[in-house]
XYZ file of C-alpha atoms in Angstrom:
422
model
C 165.161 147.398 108.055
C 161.596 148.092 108.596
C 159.666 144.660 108.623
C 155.302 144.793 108.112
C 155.371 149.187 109.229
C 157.365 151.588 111.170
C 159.354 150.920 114.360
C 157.023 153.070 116.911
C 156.850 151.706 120.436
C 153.357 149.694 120.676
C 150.940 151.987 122.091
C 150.103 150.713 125.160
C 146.256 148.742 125.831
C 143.923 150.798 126.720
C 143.589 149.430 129.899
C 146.922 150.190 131.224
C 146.393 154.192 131.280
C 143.200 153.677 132.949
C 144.860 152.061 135.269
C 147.589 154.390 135.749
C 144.969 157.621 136.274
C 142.485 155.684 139.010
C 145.410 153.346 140.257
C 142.992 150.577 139.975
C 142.972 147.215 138.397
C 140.212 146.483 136.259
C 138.903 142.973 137.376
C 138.589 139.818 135.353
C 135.059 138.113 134.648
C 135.048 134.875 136.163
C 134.034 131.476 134.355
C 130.562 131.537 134.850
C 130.434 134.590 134.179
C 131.567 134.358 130.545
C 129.821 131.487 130.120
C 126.422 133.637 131.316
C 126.901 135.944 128.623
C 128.223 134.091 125.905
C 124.578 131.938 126.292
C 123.084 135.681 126.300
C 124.540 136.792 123.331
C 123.732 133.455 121.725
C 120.065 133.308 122.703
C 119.687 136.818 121.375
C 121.085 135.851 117.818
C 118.948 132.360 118.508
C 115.840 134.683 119.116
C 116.453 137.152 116.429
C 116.799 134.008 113.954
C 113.592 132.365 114.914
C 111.918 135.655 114.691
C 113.522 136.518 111.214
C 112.661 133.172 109.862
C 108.838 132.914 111.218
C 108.567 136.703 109.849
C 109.792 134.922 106.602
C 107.731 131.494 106.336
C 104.529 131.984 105.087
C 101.390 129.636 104.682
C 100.204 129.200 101.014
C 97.074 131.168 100.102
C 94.084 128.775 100.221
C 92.195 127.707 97.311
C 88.822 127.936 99.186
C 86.456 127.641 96.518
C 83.950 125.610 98.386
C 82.795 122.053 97.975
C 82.116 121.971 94.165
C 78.384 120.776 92.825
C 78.804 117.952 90.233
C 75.548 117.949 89.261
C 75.947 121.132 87.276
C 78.898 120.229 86.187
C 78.617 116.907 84.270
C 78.771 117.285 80.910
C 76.667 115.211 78.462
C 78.205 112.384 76.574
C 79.902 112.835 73.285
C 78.040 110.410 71.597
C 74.188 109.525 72.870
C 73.178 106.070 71.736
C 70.336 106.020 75.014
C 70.356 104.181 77.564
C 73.417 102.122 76.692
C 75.744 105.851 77.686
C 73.429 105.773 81.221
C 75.398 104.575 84.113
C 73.029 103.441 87.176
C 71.261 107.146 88.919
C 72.742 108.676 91.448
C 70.610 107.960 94.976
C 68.064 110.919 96.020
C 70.338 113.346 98.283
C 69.275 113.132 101.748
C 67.606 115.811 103.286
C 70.457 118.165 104.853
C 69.425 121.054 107.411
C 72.685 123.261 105.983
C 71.695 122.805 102.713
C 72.262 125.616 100.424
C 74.719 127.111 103.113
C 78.043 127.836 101.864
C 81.077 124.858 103.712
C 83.087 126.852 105.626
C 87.514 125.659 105.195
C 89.032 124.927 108.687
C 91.811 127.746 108.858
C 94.155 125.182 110.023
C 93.755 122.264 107.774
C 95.999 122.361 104.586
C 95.474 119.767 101.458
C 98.188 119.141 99.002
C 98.844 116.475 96.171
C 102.412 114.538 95.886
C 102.810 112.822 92.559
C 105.561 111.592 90.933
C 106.333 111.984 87.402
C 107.391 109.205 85.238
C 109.327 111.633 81.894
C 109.994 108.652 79.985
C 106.076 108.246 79.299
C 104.638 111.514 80.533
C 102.241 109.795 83.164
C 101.691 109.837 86.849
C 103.397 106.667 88.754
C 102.209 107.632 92.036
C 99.964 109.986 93.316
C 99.459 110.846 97.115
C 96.896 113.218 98.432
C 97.068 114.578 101.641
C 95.635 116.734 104.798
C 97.896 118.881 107.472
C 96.639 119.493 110.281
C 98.544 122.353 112.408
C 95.999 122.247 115.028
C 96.589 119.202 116.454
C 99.969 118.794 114.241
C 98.497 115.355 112.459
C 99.230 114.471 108.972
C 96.887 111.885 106.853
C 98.079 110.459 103.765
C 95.848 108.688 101.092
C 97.659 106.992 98.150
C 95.756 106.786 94.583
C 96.497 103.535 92.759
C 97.052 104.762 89.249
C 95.020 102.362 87.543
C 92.017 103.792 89.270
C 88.828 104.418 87.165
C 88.125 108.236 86.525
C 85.650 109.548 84.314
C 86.530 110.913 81.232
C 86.237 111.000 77.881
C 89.186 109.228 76.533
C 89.752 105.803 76.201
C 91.908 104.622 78.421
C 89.939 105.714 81.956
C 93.126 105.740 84.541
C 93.849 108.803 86.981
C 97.535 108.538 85.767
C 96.479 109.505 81.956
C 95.128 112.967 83.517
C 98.250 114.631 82.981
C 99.585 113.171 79.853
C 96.401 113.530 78.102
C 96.073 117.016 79.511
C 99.835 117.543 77.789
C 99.211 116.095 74.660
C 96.058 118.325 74.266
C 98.242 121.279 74.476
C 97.826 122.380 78.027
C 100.500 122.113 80.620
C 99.409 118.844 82.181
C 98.712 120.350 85.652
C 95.501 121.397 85.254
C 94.061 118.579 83.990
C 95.524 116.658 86.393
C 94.360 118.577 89.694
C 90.836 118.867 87.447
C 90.518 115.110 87.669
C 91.474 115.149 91.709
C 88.783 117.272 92.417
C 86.396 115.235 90.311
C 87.431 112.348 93.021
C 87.931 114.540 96.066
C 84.596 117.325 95.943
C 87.044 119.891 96.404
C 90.066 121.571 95.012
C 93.324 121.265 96.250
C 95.880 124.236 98.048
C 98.918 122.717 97.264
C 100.905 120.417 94.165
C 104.397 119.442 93.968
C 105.035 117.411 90.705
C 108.532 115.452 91.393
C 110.296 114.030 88.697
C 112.787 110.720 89.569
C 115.960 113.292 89.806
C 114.350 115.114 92.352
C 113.784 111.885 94.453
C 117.413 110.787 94.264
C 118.458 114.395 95.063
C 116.241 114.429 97.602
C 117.378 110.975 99.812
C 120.703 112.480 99.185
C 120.369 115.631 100.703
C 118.841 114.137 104.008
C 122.415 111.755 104.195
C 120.201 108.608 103.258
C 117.579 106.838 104.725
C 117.703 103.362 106.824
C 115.273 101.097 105.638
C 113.812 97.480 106.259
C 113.852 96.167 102.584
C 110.526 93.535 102.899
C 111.625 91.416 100.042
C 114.230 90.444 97.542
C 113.891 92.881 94.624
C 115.417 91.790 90.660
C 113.893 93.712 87.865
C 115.106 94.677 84.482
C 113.602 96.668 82.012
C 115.628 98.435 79.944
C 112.925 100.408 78.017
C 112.501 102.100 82.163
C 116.086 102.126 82.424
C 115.592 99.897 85.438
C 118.255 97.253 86.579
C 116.923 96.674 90.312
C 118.746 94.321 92.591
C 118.733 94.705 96.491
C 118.138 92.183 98.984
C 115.406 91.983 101.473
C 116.523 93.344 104.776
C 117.529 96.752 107.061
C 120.161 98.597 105.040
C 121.154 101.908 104.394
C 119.609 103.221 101.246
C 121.454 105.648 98.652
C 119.232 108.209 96.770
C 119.012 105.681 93.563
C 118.617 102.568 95.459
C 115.543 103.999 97.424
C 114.268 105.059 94.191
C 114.267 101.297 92.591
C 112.568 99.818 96.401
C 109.636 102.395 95.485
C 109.700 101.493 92.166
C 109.732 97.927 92.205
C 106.253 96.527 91.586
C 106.843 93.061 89.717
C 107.047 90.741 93.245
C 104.011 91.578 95.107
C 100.906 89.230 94.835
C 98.851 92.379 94.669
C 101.051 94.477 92.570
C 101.263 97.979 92.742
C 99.279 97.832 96.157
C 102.354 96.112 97.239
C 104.419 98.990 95.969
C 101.879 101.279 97.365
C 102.068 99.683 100.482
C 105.897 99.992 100.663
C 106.498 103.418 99.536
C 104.213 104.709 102.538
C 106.478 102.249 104.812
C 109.253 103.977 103.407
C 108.299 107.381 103.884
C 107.276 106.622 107.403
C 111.183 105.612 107.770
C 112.583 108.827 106.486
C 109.564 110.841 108.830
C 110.352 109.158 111.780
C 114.134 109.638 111.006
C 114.201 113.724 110.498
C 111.409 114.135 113.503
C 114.294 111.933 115.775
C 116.621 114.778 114.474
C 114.592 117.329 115.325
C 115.172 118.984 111.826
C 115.873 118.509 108.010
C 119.565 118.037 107.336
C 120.926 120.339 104.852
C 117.407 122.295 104.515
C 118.883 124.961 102.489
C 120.026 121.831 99.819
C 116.793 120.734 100.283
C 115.153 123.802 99.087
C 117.883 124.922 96.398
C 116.607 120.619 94.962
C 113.306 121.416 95.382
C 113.140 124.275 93.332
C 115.464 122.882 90.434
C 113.919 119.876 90.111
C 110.210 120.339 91.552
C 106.996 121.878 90.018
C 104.773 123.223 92.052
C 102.648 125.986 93.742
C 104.058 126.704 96.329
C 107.257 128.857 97.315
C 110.134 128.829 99.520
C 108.662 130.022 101.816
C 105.449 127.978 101.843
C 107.921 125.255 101.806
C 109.747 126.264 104.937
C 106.042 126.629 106.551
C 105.501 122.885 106.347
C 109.152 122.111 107.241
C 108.125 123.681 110.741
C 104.829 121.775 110.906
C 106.094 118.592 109.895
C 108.474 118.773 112.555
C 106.030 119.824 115.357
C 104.350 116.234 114.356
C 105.334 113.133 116.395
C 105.604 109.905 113.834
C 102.756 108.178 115.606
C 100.202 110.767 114.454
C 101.367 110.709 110.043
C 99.414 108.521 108.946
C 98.978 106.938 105.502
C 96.133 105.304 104.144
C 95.039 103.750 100.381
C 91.952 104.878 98.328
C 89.580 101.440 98.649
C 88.796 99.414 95.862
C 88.929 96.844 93.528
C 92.093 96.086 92.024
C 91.278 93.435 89.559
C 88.180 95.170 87.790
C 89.358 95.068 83.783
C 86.984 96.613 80.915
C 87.836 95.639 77.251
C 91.185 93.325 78.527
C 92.244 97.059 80.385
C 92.961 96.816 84.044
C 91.495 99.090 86.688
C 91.361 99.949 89.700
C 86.825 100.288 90.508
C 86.618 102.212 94.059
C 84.201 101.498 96.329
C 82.363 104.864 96.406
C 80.655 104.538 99.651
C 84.123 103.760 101.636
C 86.003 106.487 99.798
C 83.776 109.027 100.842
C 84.170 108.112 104.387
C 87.859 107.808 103.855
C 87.649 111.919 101.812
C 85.862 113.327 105.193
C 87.555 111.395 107.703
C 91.249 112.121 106.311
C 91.048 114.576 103.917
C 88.582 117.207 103.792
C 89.668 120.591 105.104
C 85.369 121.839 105.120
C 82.627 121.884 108.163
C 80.388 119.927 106.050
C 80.935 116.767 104.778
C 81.500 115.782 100.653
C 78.786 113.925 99.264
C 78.341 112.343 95.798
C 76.527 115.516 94.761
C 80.190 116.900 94.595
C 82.130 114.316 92.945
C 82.341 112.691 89.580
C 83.247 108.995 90.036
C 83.160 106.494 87.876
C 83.080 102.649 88.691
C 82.937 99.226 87.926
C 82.193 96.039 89.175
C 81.320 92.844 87.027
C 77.810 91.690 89.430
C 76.715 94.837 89.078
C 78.178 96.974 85.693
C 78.777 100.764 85.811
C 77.678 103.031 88.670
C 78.416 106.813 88.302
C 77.593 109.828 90.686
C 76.644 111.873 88.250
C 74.412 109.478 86.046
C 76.718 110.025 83.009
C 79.508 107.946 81.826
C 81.683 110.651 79.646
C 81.861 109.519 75.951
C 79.855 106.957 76.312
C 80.203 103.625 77.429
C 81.749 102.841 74.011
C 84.426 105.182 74.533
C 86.482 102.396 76.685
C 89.887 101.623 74.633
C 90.116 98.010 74.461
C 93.499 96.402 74.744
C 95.273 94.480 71.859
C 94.859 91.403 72.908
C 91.054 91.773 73.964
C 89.098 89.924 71.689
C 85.060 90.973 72.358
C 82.822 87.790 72.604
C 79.782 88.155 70.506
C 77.099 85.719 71.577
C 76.572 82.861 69.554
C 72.612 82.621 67.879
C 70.734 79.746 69.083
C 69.928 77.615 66.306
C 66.193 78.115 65.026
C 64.176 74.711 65.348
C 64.304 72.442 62.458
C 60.614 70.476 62.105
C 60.571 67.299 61.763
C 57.429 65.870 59.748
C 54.749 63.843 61.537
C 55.232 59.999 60.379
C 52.094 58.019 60.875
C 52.237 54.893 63.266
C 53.022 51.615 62.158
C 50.075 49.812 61.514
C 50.023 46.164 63.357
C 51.071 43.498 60.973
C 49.021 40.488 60.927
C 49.715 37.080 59.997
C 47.664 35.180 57.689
């Protein structure tokens, strides 16, 4: 019975006829010397890799369109009622020796906006503009508080209507969006990624979790957000959905979503410091297949894998995160906002974020602010729509001043004469 082929002899190893001719042995490699090439072989596949994957990664093209001029670019009012649609004039420009001279881009600085998308009511619930440096591997961070003044026509004057507005005008909510960034910033942006909530869960996920120091004790429902929060304060390990309600959570802080701002950027510190311990991105190929279900953006896989490589050539002392200064409890018409303080956001743009030789000035910005000493300020001299153009919220009730009451005269009586007794 023939079992798995025929029942020829095994012909016999190679080895053994070689043998037989030379009448030599053929010696064995020793330990060591396995071991030697085994770490040969696998340091030529480990070269080849590296090589293959840097020949594959590729830096995003640059947007390099200069440092824009706002002055030209203001538009006129919609409706012109004098000087009530004038904001206070912008200061004379100082003399500058470069002036007229195109701003050269730094080939080694990289700007990019992270904002993530709220789908239940189209806007922006947090918005994070940023500068890589590969250089001198630093990363700075500036959060955008989304009630921050912008100016625009529409009512309600918040950076996080810029892409809802933008949508419900017909376009595809990007543009507008990175429009009204470089209004604030002087200078357009190389690289978006719009993430939607999924993609955050997914996200967390993929990396196995993150270990986090919870600051407070977090309970929040809202079912119109779909939100049922309740986590404890303290260090935990955090699931995809229960980071997603800590960054969330906004209702406990004293100073509200600067709180929230404050520990989102503590929480992505956590997961930084965690993956650049690691020395890489767990499940990076997960991370990518996420980021392009779930993630809209510019850039492409292999942009992505480009700043995988320079994140993790970063050390978590030099990512640092910062938040646009202001005034967080500027209202106009019973509206919230959030009023920047021009001057120290323009030191913040060119310390942290400008990727240019020269520095941005308020001739290449379009900001809009508030304050109640002093009213409306504007860099471009021009509050678009009008200073009437402010939505007013339902419950704001606008004081009209009450008319003195004209002077009532009162006739002259004539003194008493003395009465005199007879």
């Amino acid at each position: 019975m023939k079992l798995f082929g025929n029942s020829k002899r095994r012909p016999e190893k190679a080895g053994t006829e070689a043998e037989a001719k030379t009448g030599t042995k053929r010696r064995k490699l020793s330990g060591a010397k396995k071991a030697g090439i085994a770490l040969g072989v696998v340091l030529v596949v480990a070269v080849g890799a590296v090589a293959g994957y840097l020949a594959w990664e590729k830096p995003p093209e640059r947007a390099n369109a200069g440092l824009v001029d706002a002055t030209k670019e203001s538009t006129a009012p919609a409706e012109t009622d004098g000087a009530e649609d004038a904001a206070e004039p912008t200061a004379a420009p100082t003399e500058d020796p470069n002036a007229g001279a195109p701003a050269s881009l730094n080939e080694n600085m990289y700007t990019f906006a992270v904002v993530g998308l709220d789908q239940s009511s189209n806007s922006t619930d947090t918005i994070m503009i940023g500068r890589i440096d590969t250089e001198n591997h630093t990363i700075d961070v500036v959060s955008i508080p989304r009630d921050t003044m912008v100016n625009v026509p529409w009512g309600v004057k918040r950076v996080n209507t810029l892409y809802s507005v933008d949508v419900n005008e017909g376009g595809n909510g990007i543009d507008g969006m990175l429009e009204g960034f470089r209004d604030l910033l002087g200078f357009e942006l190389d690289c978006y990624a719009l993430v939607d909530l999924t993609a955050f869960v997914e996200l967390v996920d993929a990396i196995g979790g993150v270990d986090y120091d919870v600051p407070i004790d977090m309970v929040y429902y809202d079912a119109s957000q779909d939100l049922d929060i309740n986590i404890k304060a303290g260090m935990q390990h955090l699931t995809g959905e229960e980071a997603l309600k800590v960054v969330r959570f906004r209702k406990g802080y004293a100073t509200a979503d600067i709180g929230r701002i404050g520990t989102q950027q503590d929480f992505l510190k956590s997961v930084a410091s965690q993956m650049l311990t690691l020395g890489n991105i767990p499940n990076l190929p997960k991370f990518l297949d996420i980021f392009e279900e779930y993630v809209t953006t510019n850039m492409t896989a292999a942009n992505i894998s480009f700043f995988v490589r320079q994140f993790l050539l970063c050390k978590s002392e030099d990512i640092n995160f910062h938040t646009a200064p202001g005034n967080g409890g500027d209202s106009v018409k019973g509206n919230s906002y959030y009023a920047l303080y021009v001057d120290e956001w323009m030191a913040l743009v060119n310390e942290c974020l400008n990727p240019y030789d020269r520095d941005v000035t308020e001739e290449n910005v379009n900001i809009l602010t508030h304050s109640y000493e002093t009213g409306f300020y504007t860099t471009t001299g021009v509050i678009e729509g009008g200073r009437n153009s402010f939505a007013a919220h339902p419950s704001y009730v606008e004081s009209t001043p009450t008319p003195a009451p004209e002077p009532v005269e009162t006739p002259a009586t004539e003194p008493e004469q003395p009465v005199t007794e007879g």
